[in-house]
Tab-separated table of C-alpha atoms (C1' of nucleotides) in Angstrom:
chain	number	residue	atom	x	y	z
A	1	MET	CA	-25.836	4.451	-18.623
A	2	ASP	CA	-22.894	2.908	-16.834
A	3	VAL	CA	-22.645	0.515	-13.970
A	4	VAL	CA	-19.533	-0.307	-11.968
A	5	ALA	CA	-18.428	-3.880	-11.318
A	6	LEU	CA	-15.909	-4.774	-8.662
A	7	VAL	CA	-14.196	-8.090	-9.328
A	8	ASP	CA	-12.241	-9.418	-6.369
A	9	CYS	CA	-10.224	-12.627	-6.190
A	10	ASN	CA	-11.275	-14.868	-3.314
A	11	SER	CA	-8.487	-15.421	-0.767
A	12	PHE	CA	-6.102	-14.441	-3.528
A	13	TYR	CA	-2.700	-15.623	-2.276
A	14	ALA	CA	-4.163	-18.848	-0.907
A	15	SER	CA	-6.008	-19.435	-4.188
A	16	CYS	CA	-2.792	-18.902	-6.194
A	17	GLU	CA	-1.094	-21.594	-4.149
A	18	ARG	CA	-3.987	-23.980	-4.649
A	19	VAL	CA	-3.982	-23.604	-8.436
A	20	PHE	CA	-0.719	-25.538	-8.554
A	21	ARG	CA	-1.546	-27.897	-5.699
A	22	PRO	CA	-4.865	-29.567	-6.499
A	23	ASP	CA	-4.097	-31.984	-3.671
A	24	LEU	CA	-4.965	-29.085	-1.361
A	25	ASN	CA	-8.570	-28.828	-2.567
A	26	GLY	CA	-10.800	-28.742	0.486
A	27	ARG	CA	-7.867	-28.256	2.844
A	28	PRO	CA	-7.349	-25.070	4.835
A	29	ILE	CA	-4.496	-22.931	3.494
A	30	ILE	CA	-2.800	-19.874	4.996
A	31	VAL	CA	-0.137	-17.612	3.533
A	32	LEU	CA	2.279	-15.728	5.795
A	33	SER	CA	3.817	-12.253	5.562
A	34	ASN	CA	7.549	-11.614	5.125
A	35	ASN	CA	9.733	-13.500	7.560
A	36	ASP	CA	6.846	-15.965	7.912
A	37	GLY	CA	5.440	-13.553	10.490
A	38	CYS	CA	1.688	-12.993	10.273
A	39	VAL	CA	-1.230	-14.545	8.444
A	40	VAL	CA	-2.019	-12.435	5.365
A	41	ALA	CA	-4.312	-14.766	3.422
A	42	ARG	CA	-6.675	-17.571	4.406
A	43	SER	CA	-8.633	-19.993	2.271
A	44	ALA	CA	-12.359	-20.335	3.026
A	45	GLU	CA	-11.594	-23.462	5.078
A	46	ALA	CA	-9.044	-21.579	7.179
A	47	LYS	CA	-11.489	-18.704	7.746
A	48	ALA	CA	-14.096	-21.240	8.845
A	49	LEU	CA	-11.643	-22.506	11.466
A	50	GLY	CA	-11.588	-19.016	12.953
A	51	ILE	CA	-8.035	-18.131	11.892
A	52	GLN	CA	-7.922	-14.332	12.009
A	53	MET	CA	-6.277	-12.053	9.486
A	54	GLY	CA	-3.001	-10.664	10.778
A	55	VAL	CA	-2.347	-13.051	13.672
A	56	PRO	CA	1.290	-14.001	14.247
A	57	ALA	CA	1.921	-17.506	12.959
A	58	PHE	CA	3.585	-18.692	16.157
A	59	GLN	CA	0.385	-18.033	18.075
A	60	ILE	CA	-1.616	-20.550	16.047
A	61	GLU	CA	0.880	-23.388	15.839
A	62	GLY	CA	-1.541	-25.657	17.676
A	63	GLU	CA	-4.364	-25.077	15.210
A	64	ILE	CA	-2.029	-25.518	12.265
A	65	ARG	CA	-1.052	-28.963	13.473
A	66	ARG	CA	-4.500	-29.995	14.637
A	67	HIS	CA	-6.280	-29.096	11.423
A	68	LYS	CA	-3.413	-29.936	9.049
A	69	ILE	CA	-3.418	-26.408	7.701
A	70	ALA	CA	-1.167	-25.956	4.668
A	71	VAL	CA	1.208	-23.066	5.368
A	72	PHE	CA	3.025	-20.999	2.723
A	73	SER	CA	5.503	-18.145	2.794
A	74	SER	CA	4.588	-15.242	0.512
A	75	ASN	CA	5.575	-15.911	-3.088
A	76	TYR	CA	5.180	-12.425	-4.561
A	77	THR	CA	6.604	-13.387	-7.948
A	78	LEU	CA	3.892	-15.991	-8.362
A	79	TYR	CA	1.087	-13.738	-7.130
A	80	ALA	CA	2.109	-10.840	-9.364
A	81	ASP	CA	2.113	-13.080	-12.419
A	82	MET	CA	-1.225	-14.666	-11.537
A	83	SER	CA	-2.667	-11.190	-10.967
A	84	ARG	CA	-1.545	-10.137	-14.432
A	85	ARG	CA	-3.325	-13.150	-15.926
A	86	VAL	CA	-6.560	-12.412	-14.066
A	87	MET	CA	-6.522	-8.736	-15.096
A	88	GLU	CA	-5.851	-9.611	-18.737
A	89	THR	CA	-8.836	-11.961	-18.633
A	90	LEU	CA	-11.039	-9.219	-17.189
A	91	ARG	CA	-10.185	-6.947	-20.112
A	92	GLN	CA	-12.321	-9.259	-22.255
A	93	PHE	CA	-15.366	-7.932	-20.467
A	94	SER	CA	-14.715	-4.208	-20.629
A	95	PRO	CA	-12.080	-1.903	-22.089
A	96	GLU	CA	-12.623	0.393	-19.132
A	97	ILE	CA	-10.824	-1.258	-16.270
A	98	GLU	CA	-9.151	0.199	-13.205
A	99	ILE	CA	-6.765	-2.205	-11.512
A	100	TYR	CA	-7.264	-1.244	-7.891
A	101	SER	CA	-4.944	-3.703	-6.178
A	102	ILE	CA	-3.167	-6.973	-6.804
A	103	ASP	CA	-6.465	-8.854	-6.502
A	104	GLU	CA	-9.201	-6.330	-7.360
A	105	SER	CA	-10.396	-4.422	-10.387
A	106	PHE	CA	-13.231	-2.052	-11.150
A	107	LEU	CA	-14.889	-2.464	-14.568
A	108	LYS	CA	-17.328	-0.124	-16.287
A	109	LEU	CA	-20.196	-1.903	-17.996
A	110	ASP	CA	-23.379	-1.011	-19.786
A	111	ARG	CA	-26.298	-1.023	-17.408
A	112	THR	CA	-28.728	-2.415	-19.942
A	113	GLN	CA	-26.923	-5.758	-19.931
A	114	ASP	CA	-28.078	-8.693	-17.833
A	115	LEU	CA	-25.692	-8.096	-14.973
A	116	LEU	CA	-26.119	-11.381	-13.158
A	117	ALA	CA	-25.382	-13.277	-16.367
A	118	ILE	CA	-22.292	-11.131	-16.999
A	119	GLY	CA	-21.166	-11.732	-13.434
A	120	GLU	CA	-21.502	-15.480	-13.886
A	121	SER	CA	-19.608	-15.300	-17.136
A	122	ILE	CA	-16.763	-13.343	-15.496
A	123	ARG	CA	-16.551	-15.893	-12.716
A	124	SER	CA	-16.469	-18.918	-14.959
A	125	THR	CA	-14.075	-17.416	-17.515
A	126	VAL	CA	-11.519	-16.274	-14.951
A	127	ARG	CA	-11.766	-19.609	-13.208
A	128	LYS	CA	-11.253	-21.507	-16.429
A	129	TRP	CA	-8.426	-19.361	-17.809
A	130	THR	CA	-6.444	-18.803	-14.608
A	131	GLY	CA	-7.748	-21.209	-11.967
A	132	VAL	CA	-8.523	-18.327	-9.594
A	133	PRO	CA	-12.028	-17.979	-8.073
A	134	VAL	CA	-13.474	-14.448	-8.089
A	135	SER	CA	-16.565	-12.660	-6.802
A	136	VAL	CA	-18.396	-9.892	-8.633
A	137	GLY	CA	-20.396	-6.974	-7.234
A	138	PHE	CA	-22.343	-4.407	-9.290
A	139	GLY	CA	-23.465	-0.927	-8.270
A	140	PRO	CA	-23.892	2.599	-9.615
A	141	THR	CA	-20.758	3.746	-7.738
A	142	LYS	CA	-17.486	2.221	-6.609
A	143	ALA	CA	-18.549	2.170	-2.959
A	144	LEU	CA	-21.785	0.342	-3.756
A	145	ALA	CA	-20.004	-2.090	-6.094
A	146	LYS	CA	-17.557	-2.762	-3.316
A	147	LEU	CA	-20.377	-3.449	-0.890
A	148	ALA	CA	-22.171	-5.667	-3.425
A	149	ASN	CA	-18.957	-7.623	-3.841
A	150	ARG	CA	-18.613	-8.044	-0.116
A	151	LEU	CA	-22.136	-9.392	0.153
A	152	SER	CA	-21.691	-11.643	-2.891
A	153	LYS	CA	-19.031	-13.618	-1.054
A	154	LYS	CA	-21.648	-14.787	1.407
A	155	SER	CA	-23.933	-16.048	-1.345
A	156	ALA	CA	-23.589	-17.011	-4.976
A	157	GLY	CA	-20.521	-14.958	-5.799
A	158	VAL	CA	-22.454	-12.391	-7.852
A	159	MET	CA	-24.573	-9.585	-6.417
A	160	GLU	CA	-26.046	-6.379	-7.733
A	161	LEU	CA	-27.113	-3.290	-5.855
A	162	THR	CA	-28.580	-1.284	-8.668
A	163	THR	CA	-32.129	-0.611	-7.489
A	164	ARG	CA	-33.107	1.533	-4.541
A	165	GLU	CA	-34.793	-1.454	-2.853
A	166	GLN	CA	-31.690	-3.644	-3.134
A	167	GLN	CA	-29.565	-0.833	-1.733
A	168	ASP	CA	-31.914	-0.074	1.164
A	169	GLU	CA	-31.863	-3.653	2.308
A	170	ALA	CA	-28.140	-4.218	1.851
A	171	LEU	CA	-27.158	-0.982	3.575
A	172	ALA	CA	-29.506	-1.584	6.495
A	173	THR	CA	-27.903	-4.955	7.208
A	174	THR	CA	-24.309	-3.769	6.866
A	175	ALA	CA	-22.441	-2.506	9.926
A	176	VAL	CA	-21.014	0.941	9.350
A	177	SER	CA	-17.557	-0.414	10.164
A	178	ASP	CA	-17.831	-2.681	7.098
A	179	VAL	CA	-18.213	0.212	4.691
A	180	TRP	CA	-15.204	0.731	2.413
A	181	GLY	CA	-13.332	3.776	3.738
A	182	ILE	CA	-14.684	3.622	7.284
A	183	GLY	CA	-11.916	2.420	9.572
A	184	ALA	CA	-11.681	2.050	13.334
A	185	ALA	CA	-11.370	5.768	14.113
A	186	SER	CA	-14.366	6.788	12.034
A	187	THR	CA	-16.423	3.869	13.343
A	188	ASN	CA	-15.888	5.055	16.904
A	189	LYS	CA	-16.923	8.582	16.052
A	190	LEU	CA	-20.030	7.407	14.195
A	191	LEU	CA	-21.152	4.986	16.889
A	192	ARG	CA	-20.971	7.776	19.438
A	193	TYR	CA	-23.685	9.540	17.466
A	194	GLY	CA	-25.804	6.428	16.988
A	195	ILE	CA	-24.818	5.794	13.356
A	196	LYS	CA	-24.673	1.995	13.343
A	197	THR	CA	-25.429	0.817	9.828
A	198	ALA	CA	-24.320	1.788	6.358
A	199	ARG	CA	-27.859	2.994	5.806
A	200	ASP	CA	-27.671	5.346	8.806
A	201	LEU	CA	-24.514	6.787	7.298
A	202	ARG	CA	-26.033	7.152	3.835
A	203	ASP	CA	-28.963	9.087	5.284
A	204	ALA	CA	-26.897	11.360	7.522
A	205	ASP	CA	-26.724	15.124	7.002
A	206	ASP	CA	-24.046	16.372	4.581
A	207	VAL	CA	-22.793	19.263	6.699
A	208	TRP	CA	-22.619	17.099	9.790
A	209	VAL	CA	-20.720	14.347	7.967
A	210	ARG	CA	-18.233	16.793	6.526
A	211	LYS	CA	-17.509	18.172	9.965
A	212	LEU	CA	-17.069	14.719	11.498
A	213	LEU	CA	-15.263	12.866	8.689
A	214	THR	CA	-13.942	15.636	6.389
A	215	VAL	CA	-14.508	15.680	2.658
A	216	VAL	CA	-13.351	12.080	2.436
A	217	GLY	CA	-16.357	10.952	4.468
A	218	LEU	CA	-18.706	13.216	2.558
A	219	LYS	CA	-17.615	11.743	-0.768
A	220	LEU	CA	-18.252	8.302	0.613
A	221	VAL	CA	-21.776	9.227	1.709
A	222	HIS	CA	-22.536	10.476	-1.792
A	223	GLU	CA	-21.238	7.212	-3.199
A	224	LEU	CA	-23.541	5.263	-0.899
A	225	ARG	CA	-26.426	7.308	-2.264
A	226	GLY	CA	-25.473	6.244	-5.773
A	227	ILE	CA	-23.826	9.518	-6.787
A	228	PRO	CA	-20.288	8.876	-8.098
A	229	ALA	CA	-17.745	10.900	-6.127
A	230	ILE	CA	-14.580	8.823	-6.332
A	231	ASP	CA	-12.564	9.339	-9.497
A	232	TRP	CA	-12.097	6.678	-12.098
A	233	GLU	CA	-8.359	6.102	-12.579
A	234	GLU	CA	-7.503	3.868	-15.460
A	235	THR	CA	-3.933	4.936	-15.996
A	236	VAL	CA	-1.385	4.214	-13.337
A	237	SER	CA	0.060	7.532	-12.247
A	238	PRO	CA	3.689	7.644	-11.137
A	239	LYS	CA	4.224	7.086	-7.428
A	240	LYS	CA	4.836	10.162	-5.283
A	241	GLY	CA	6.706	8.155	-2.674
A	242	ILE	CA	8.562	4.885	-3.008
A	243	CYS	CA	9.217	2.919	0.131
A	244	CYS	CA	11.192	-0.231	0.741
A	245	SER	CA	11.387	-1.574	4.263
A	246	ARG	CA	11.811	-4.997	5.836
A	247	SER	CA	11.953	-6.687	9.187
A	248	PHE	CA	15.172	-8.587	9.658
A	249	GLY	CA	15.366	-12.364	9.809
A	250	GLU	CA	17.970	-11.945	12.534
A	251	SER	CA	18.592	-8.794	14.620
A	252	VAL	CA	21.198	-6.397	13.242
A	253	THR	CA	23.757	-5.348	15.821
A	254	THR	CA	26.451	-3.699	13.706
A	255	LEU	CA	26.677	-0.568	11.624
A	256	GLU	CA	27.929	-2.671	8.748
A	257	GLY	CA	24.814	-4.860	8.817
A	258	LEU	CA	22.562	-1.812	8.912
A	259	GLN	CA	24.395	-0.237	5.996
A	260	GLN	CA	24.081	-3.426	3.966
A	261	ALA	CA	20.365	-3.632	4.627
A	262	LEU	CA	19.804	0.020	3.748
A	263	ALA	CA	21.894	-0.368	0.588
A	264	THR	CA	19.740	-3.335	-0.397
A	265	TYR	CA	16.502	-1.458	0.200
A	266	VAL	CA	17.594	1.719	-1.541
A	267	SER	CA	18.656	-0.386	-4.545
A	268	ARG	CA	15.183	-1.845	-4.753
A	269	ALA	CA	13.556	1.571	-4.330
A	270	ALA	CA	15.797	3.109	-7.012
A	271	GLU	CA	14.876	0.290	-9.354
A	272	LYS	CA	11.184	1.076	-8.915
A	273	LEU	CA	11.968	4.749	-9.390
A	274	ARG	CA	13.753	4.104	-12.708
A	275	ARG	CA	10.948	1.851	-13.863
A	276	GLN	CA	8.527	4.755	-13.699
A	277	ASN	CA	11.045	7.051	-15.316
A	278	SER	CA	11.472	9.359	-12.345
A	279	LEU	CA	14.158	10.916	-10.187
A	280	ALA	CA	14.047	11.539	-6.452
A	281	ASN	CA	15.178	14.617	-4.544
A	282	VAL	CA	15.041	13.175	-1.062
A	283	VAL	CA	15.620	9.912	0.726
A	284	THR	CA	14.459	9.205	4.278
A	285	ILE	CA	16.057	6.356	6.175
A	286	PHE	CA	14.733	4.805	9.365
A	287	PHE	CA	15.504	1.885	11.652
A	288	HIS	CA	14.226	0.630	14.974
A	289	SER	CA	14.433	-2.083	17.589
A	290	ASN	CA	11.902	-4.865	18.130
A	291	PRO	CA	8.783	-3.347	19.700
A	292	PHE	CA	7.542	-6.735	20.948
A	293	ASN	CA	10.402	-8.451	22.717
A	294	GLY	CA	10.979	-6.125	25.660
A	295	ASP	CA	14.135	-4.516	24.245
A	296	GLU	CA	14.685	-0.860	25.062
A	297	PRO	CA	12.720	1.064	22.425
A	298	TYR	CA	15.175	2.621	20.008
A	299	GLN	CA	14.427	4.345	16.743
A	300	ARG	CA	16.171	6.802	14.483
A	301	SER	CA	15.356	8.413	11.196
A	302	GLY	CA	17.101	10.859	8.931
A	303	VAL	CA	16.175	12.880	5.882
A	304	ILE	CA	18.790	13.376	3.193
A	305	ALA	CA	18.357	15.798	0.301
A	306	PHE	CA	20.329	14.809	-2.768
A	307	PRO	CA	22.391	17.589	-4.364
A	308	THR	CA	20.461	17.020	-7.580
A	309	PRO	CA	17.560	14.674	-8.356
A	310	THR	CA	18.814	11.164	-9.009
A	311	ALA	CA	17.902	7.558	-9.724
A	312	THR	CA	21.472	6.290	-9.517
A	313	THR	CA	21.753	3.449	-7.036
A	314	ASN	CA	25.440	3.749	-6.173
A	315	GLU	CA	25.087	7.475	-5.581
A	316	MET	CA	22.145	6.862	-3.249
A	317	ILE	CA	23.993	4.122	-1.385
A	318	ARG	CA	26.783	6.562	-0.550
A	319	PHE	CA	24.457	9.142	0.959
A	320	VAL	CA	22.440	6.535	2.816
A	321	SER	CA	25.514	4.822	4.292
A	322	ASP	CA	26.975	8.133	5.487
A	323	ALA	CA	23.704	9.105	7.119
A	324	ALA	CA	23.380	5.695	8.779
A	325	ALA	CA	26.873	6.045	10.248
A	326	LYS	CA	25.896	9.380	11.779
A	327	LEU	CA	22.620	8.133	13.246
A	328	TYR	CA	23.588	4.664	14.411
A	329	LYS	CA	24.242	3.961	18.075
A	330	PRO	CA	26.305	0.826	18.798
A	331	GLY	CA	24.937	-1.667	21.269
A	332	THR	CA	21.401	-1.699	19.934
A	333	ARG	CA	19.533	-4.628	18.414
A	334	LEU	CA	17.679	-3.564	15.294
A	335	LYS	CA	14.623	-5.407	13.998
A	336	LYS	CA	13.613	-3.350	11.019
A	337	ALA	CA	14.904	-0.686	8.660
A	338	GLY	CA	13.718	1.061	5.550
A	339	VAL	CA	14.109	3.837	3.026
A	340	ILE	CA	11.567	6.167	1.449
A	341	LEU	CA	12.219	8.120	-1.739
A	342	THR	CA	10.256	11.360	-2.054
A	343	GLY	CA	10.410	14.639	-3.921
A	344	ILE	CA	9.855	12.555	-7.017
A	345	VAL	CA	10.054	14.344	-10.376
A	346	GLU	CA	9.860	13.259	-13.987
A	347	ASN	CA	13.185	12.361	-15.502
A	348	SER	CA	12.716	15.058	-18.140
A	349	ASN	CA	12.352	18.116	-15.938
A	350	CYS	CA	15.276	17.873	-13.651
A	351	GLN	CA	16.928	20.887	-12.030
A	352	LEU	CA	20.705	20.516	-12.148
A	353	SER	CA	23.187	22.049	-9.761
A	354	LEU	CA	26.016	24.351	-10.663
A	355	PHE	CA	28.223	23.086	-7.863
A	356	TYR	CA	27.732	19.355	-7.907
A	357	GLU	CA	28.938	17.416	-10.836
A	358	ARG	CA	28.371	13.861	-11.813
A	359	ASP	CA	28.677	12.242	-15.167
A	360	ARG	CA	24.930	11.800	-15.672
A	361	GLN	CA	25.338	10.079	-18.995
A	362	HIS	CA	27.594	7.528	-17.441
A	363	ASP	CA	25.177	7.019	-14.524
A	364	THR	CA	22.241	6.504	-16.858
A	365	ALA	CA	24.116	4.020	-19.015
A	366	LEU	CA	25.279	2.057	-15.995
A	367	MET	CA	21.803	1.866	-14.446
A	368	SER	CA	20.216	0.884	-17.715
A	369	ALA	CA	22.733	-1.930	-18.172
A	370	LEU	CA	22.092	-3.092	-14.613
A	371	ASP	CA	18.324	-3.102	-15.115
A	372	LYS	CA	18.589	-4.948	-18.405
A	373	ILE	CA	20.719	-7.693	-16.916
A	374	ASN	CA	18.370	-8.139	-13.975
A	375	ASP	CA	15.296	-8.130	-16.212
A	376	ARG	CA	16.788	-10.817	-18.397
A	377	PHE	CA	18.434	-13.051	-15.812
A	378	GLY	CA	16.290	-12.415	-12.766
A	379	SER	CA	16.032	-9.781	-10.099
A	380	ARG	CA	19.254	-9.140	-8.137
A	381	THR	CA	21.411	-11.193	-10.494
A	382	MET	CA	23.768	-8.209	-10.530
A	383	ARG	CA	23.977	-5.933	-7.522
A	384	PHE	CA	26.279	-3.724	-5.503
A	385	GLY	CA	28.837	-5.185	-3.124
A	386	ALA	CA	27.598	-2.780	-0.454
A	387	GLU	CA	24.413	-4.871	-0.222
A	388	GLY	CA	26.307	-7.771	1.336
A	389	ILE	CA	26.535	-11.392	0.291
A	390	ASP	CA	24.021	-13.829	1.712
A	391	PRO	CA	23.485	-11.719	4.832
A	392	LYS	CA	22.086	-13.132	8.060
A	393	TRP	CA	19.604	-10.278	8.433
A	394	ALA	CA	17.751	-11.207	5.229
A	395	ALA	CA	14.107	-12.132	5.804
A	396	LYS	CA	13.195	-15.794	6.040
A	397	PHE	CA	10.812	-17.501	3.639
A	398	GLU	CA	10.991	-21.078	4.728
A	399	LYS	CA	7.786	-22.362	3.199
A	400	LYS	CA	7.892	-20.718	-0.183
A	401	SER	CA	6.307	-22.492	-3.136
A	402	PRO	CA	8.071	-22.633	-6.534
A	403	ARG	CA	7.741	-19.742	-8.978
A	404	TYR	CA	5.689	-22.029	-11.232
A	405	THR	CA	4.878	-19.492	-13.915
A	406	THR	CA	7.987	-17.342	-14.231
A	407	ARG	CA	11.043	-19.635	-13.933
A	408	TRP	CA	11.884	-22.429	-16.327
A	409	ASP	CA	13.612	-24.362	-13.582
A	410	GLU	CA	10.587	-24.145	-11.284
A	411	LEU	CA	7.869	-25.233	-13.721
A	412	ILE	CA	5.294	-27.624	-12.402
A	413	GLU	CA	6.120	-31.248	-13.198
A	414	VAL	CA	3.432	-33.713	-14.230
A	415	LEU	CA	4.623	-37.223	-13.668
B	1	DT	C1'	12.464	-17.775	19.852
B	2	DC	C1'	8.736	-16.265	16.456
B	3	DT	C1'	4.541	-10.181	15.496
B	4	DG	C1'	4.365	-7.522	7.230
B	5	DG	C1'	4.931	-4.010	3.586
B	6	DG	C1'	3.605	-0.277	0.474
B	7	DG	C1'	0.790	3.127	-0.731
B	8	DT	C1'	-2.817	7.612	-0.915
B	9	DC	C1'	-5.255	11.553	0.734
B	10	DC	C1'	-6.486	15.176	4.011
B	11	DT	C1'	-5.807	18.582	7.724
B	12	DA	C1'	-3.584	21.569	10.940
B	13	DG	C1'	-0.059	24.394	11.929
B	14	DG	C1'	4.268	26.760	11.154
B	15	DA	C1'	7.198	29.602	8.216
B	16	DC	C1'	7.334	32.960	5.145
B	17	DC	C1'	5.847	36.599	1.888
B	18	DC	C1'	3.752	41.144	0.598
C	1	DT	C1'	-6.264	52.288	24.034
C	2	DC	C1'	-4.149	50.598	20.194
C	3	DT	C1'	-1.605	45.339	17.830
C	4	DG	C1'	-3.872	43.662	9.646
C	5	DG	C1'	-5.105	40.594	6.265
C	6	DG	C1'	-4.429	37.332	2.925
C	7	DG	C1'	-1.828	34.239	0.588
C	8	DT	C1'	1.421	30.014	-0.449
C	9	DC	C1'	4.202	26.251	0.637
C	10	DC	C1'	5.878	22.653	3.439
C	11	DT	C1'	5.689	19.100	6.959
C	12	DA	C1'	3.981	16.012	10.408
C	13	DG	C1'	0.574	13.194	11.650
C	14	DG	C1'	-3.804	10.837	11.171
C	15	DA	C1'	-6.723	7.759	8.717
C	16	DC	C1'	-7.523	4.505	5.498
C	17	DC	C1'	-6.710	0.896	1.948
C	18	DC	C1'	-5.017	-3.905	0.276
DNA sequence: TCTGGGGTCCTAGGACCC
DNA sequence: TCTGGGGTCCTAGGACCC
């Protein structure tokens, strides 16, 4: 008989920063989103100060100074590498592992084992091998493991919800809004009918739930009852949409700037596309003004179908730049732009066109050379001129820590 | 002055077909 | 007075997640 464990890294980004800065032990830490915009991670000390997830950094400048909060820009290279280390460590405990996000994994374990002891062992091993603190929740389903994990963070860091009694108590004391999969919209609907706790939801009528929350909600209710309804996905399936979008460090006010930004984003998206061995049929571009600063709202988007499926960056840049020129209105201040690749197909089953010819072999060779160079010497070592050189619109990361684990020249120094 | 980014899944409704 | 029925496919939009 199986049991599901959910292992979740505590305050992941903040914890990654602390691993390399032991001087920050006990100090509140926050990590900011792109452009040093919003708070996306908070250490336990920062949470205790009442710093909310998602608040704009400029709104809490006073608190930051008063409490000497350590502030970091996002260092995705570091977090991705630390995540890989944590996940590799978790494989020691079960061959059946589903990496759910950068800081969470589901593991399948044998129910006959002493779960609390296993949980402790996971915590101490990951801590010792990577420096990252984790919490562990056990349950018969993913939703219950998730809930157990949530509750574990308020106590010893390990919690199991495997018996009916444990579940009854935990569900009764959990607000329905705290259930995994129940967001603001569903919470409002449920509260209107007097469903306040996770236990109320678990005990609701199937037909009624399906009508109110569709099959997604019904699956969730089954999970809360201990009946697995959410699939186990160990293999990463290829993405069906690949998006790359960014807010600008400085407003873009020219077509040229917009085209550079879009070229940069489509390059990144194409890179991801090639990495999963796919081609795209369609690219959507979008851009808009700043919705916060009182500027006239302005937004445009366009959908471009490629003549044949492609993963060739320079080909994409041409289509994207042409479309941008058609959509762009001079005299606007743009804050954000992005591209989305869709209509994604496997590289092997690609429908060619009779009337559109490109030297596909040449394209493939060029892209493969480009990817190899960037893999070896670092991302964006070689790129297209259309992306611009050191552009002003590029996002700001003014408080970024070194890439301690992935760059020889940024290794930690012990003096 | 300063407000993130990248995904998945489901449903409703329209277009189109026989 | 009478005005079919049953499908598929696509898209936009909503909801949710980390």
